[in-house]
Amino acid sequence: MASPPVVRFAPSPTGRIHIGNARTALLNWLFARRRNGTFILRFDDTDPERSKAEYADAIEADLKWLGITPDLVRRQSERMAAYDEAAARLRALGRLYAAYETADELDRRRKRQQALGRPPIYDRAALRLSEAERAGLEASGRKPHWRFLLEPTIVHWDDVVRGESHIDCASLSDPVLRREDGTYLYTLPSVVDDIDFGITHVIRGEDHVTNTAVQIQIFEALAGAAPRFGHHNLLTDAGGGGLSKRAGALSIASLRAKGIESLAVAALAVLVGSAEAVRPVDSLDELAGLIDPSHLSHGAARFDEAELEALSARTLHRLPYAAVADRLAALGVAGPKAEALWLAVRGNLSRLDDAAIWREVVEGEVAPIVEDADFLKLAVSCAPEGPWDQSTWGAWTTRLKELTGRKGRALFHPLRLALTGREAGPELAALLPLMGRARALARLSGQSV
Ligand code: GLU
C-alpha cells in the first residue's frame, strides 16, 4: 500500500480566505483524511509588505470553523536561509541568472515583440551582457532581479485531477524567482518547502498549471523528488466570472456571520463541479468518502449563493442535538428541554440562531394574536387534560374540527397566532408539550405570558 500522503494548503496571508480558497483547502484536507495522511498549513508570507500576522491568525480561525485543524503550521518567512541556500545552488548550476531590466524596459520590449507578431517571451538579453556591461549597470546603482533558466522542454505530468498533462516550456519566459530587494516570489520557496516537508501531493487551482511546469523543472534542478500535482477547477460566479471581485462577500468570515452552516460551506465548496450531486452531509468524514480530486469535472464549477443558503438550511434540519449543543447553550438554549426543543424546531430553521426565538415562544413571554376570540374560547373549553405529549395537538384539533366543522387554515391558523404570536413556525404538535398546558391556555385567552 502507498504510504500516507502529505499535503499542504498554502495561502498568502494578505487577506481573508473565501469559498474558492476553502475549496482548495478542503480538497487537500479530505484527500489526506481519506488516506490517513498529514495536512500542513503553510503560510506563503515572503512578501513582507502585504503579509500580515492578523490575516494568518484569521485564516487559521476560518479553517478551524470549517473543521480543518492542521497537523503542522509553517511560515515561509521563517525559512529564508533555506531559500538562500537553494538559490545559491541554482546559481552554481547556471540555472539562476541576474537580469537588470526595469519594468518599463520589459514592457517596451514586450510591446515591440507583440507588434512584430512574436510571442512576448523574455529574450534572455541579460545572459548576453558582457562583464563590463554588467559592472556598468551595477555601478549606476541597478540591482539585479534573478531569473530561473528554463530548459526548452515539454514538461509532462500525470495530474491527479486532469490526467496526462504537459506544458511546453519553450513558450514561457524565464520566471523571476527573486526580486531586486532580495525577497522571493512564491515559486522557489514553495518548491524548497515541498521538498523539505516531504509533500507528496500538491493539489491546487488550475490557475497554477503553468507554475507547475516551471516548478517541476526547479524540483529536478534541486534534485528533489517532485510531488504529484493535481489542478482542480476554480469556483466561478453564476456568470462564469472569477470570485475575487466578490471575495469580501464570499469570505468565510462573512458567510459565518450570515449564519451559514460550516458543513454546508464545506459541502458546496467541494461538491460543486464534481461528479457528486450537491447535497447536505453530516460530517467532513462523510464528505471525505464522497469526494476526491479525481472526481472533479474539468468544466466550470459555478457557485450560487442562493444554493448555499438552501443547502445550509437543509444541513441544519438534519443536525443531531449533540452536534449543536454548545452553540445552542451559547444562545441560552440549554437545560433538560433543550434537546426536545432542538428536535421540534430544527426542521423549520434557516439559521441556527433562530432557535432562540422558539425558546422564547415555549418558555418566555409571547403576545398572542387574537383573531377569533370565540373560537379560541371554545379551544380552551375542550383542551385535553395534562400531561401533554406529541399526540395532544392531533387529538385537540380533531375535537375542534368535529365541534366547528372547520378545517385547514381556518382551523389551525387562529390557534397558531394565539399560541406563538407568529404567522408560521415549527409543528405545534412538537411545541405544545414544551409550552405546557397552563401557558397555552393563558395565551388562547389573550394573556401575554
Ligand atoms: N500561495 C500560493 C497561492 O495562494 C500557493 C499555491 C500553491 O498551492 O502552490 O496561490
PDB file of C-alpha atoms in Angstrom, residues 25 52 72:
ATOM      1  CA  ALA A  25      -8.083  23.715   1.484  1.00  0.00           C
ATOM      2  CA  LYS A  52       0.062  40.255   7.995  1.00  0.00           C
ATOM      3  CA  LEU A  72       1.510  21.340  11.261  1.00  0.00           C
TER       4      LEU A  72
END
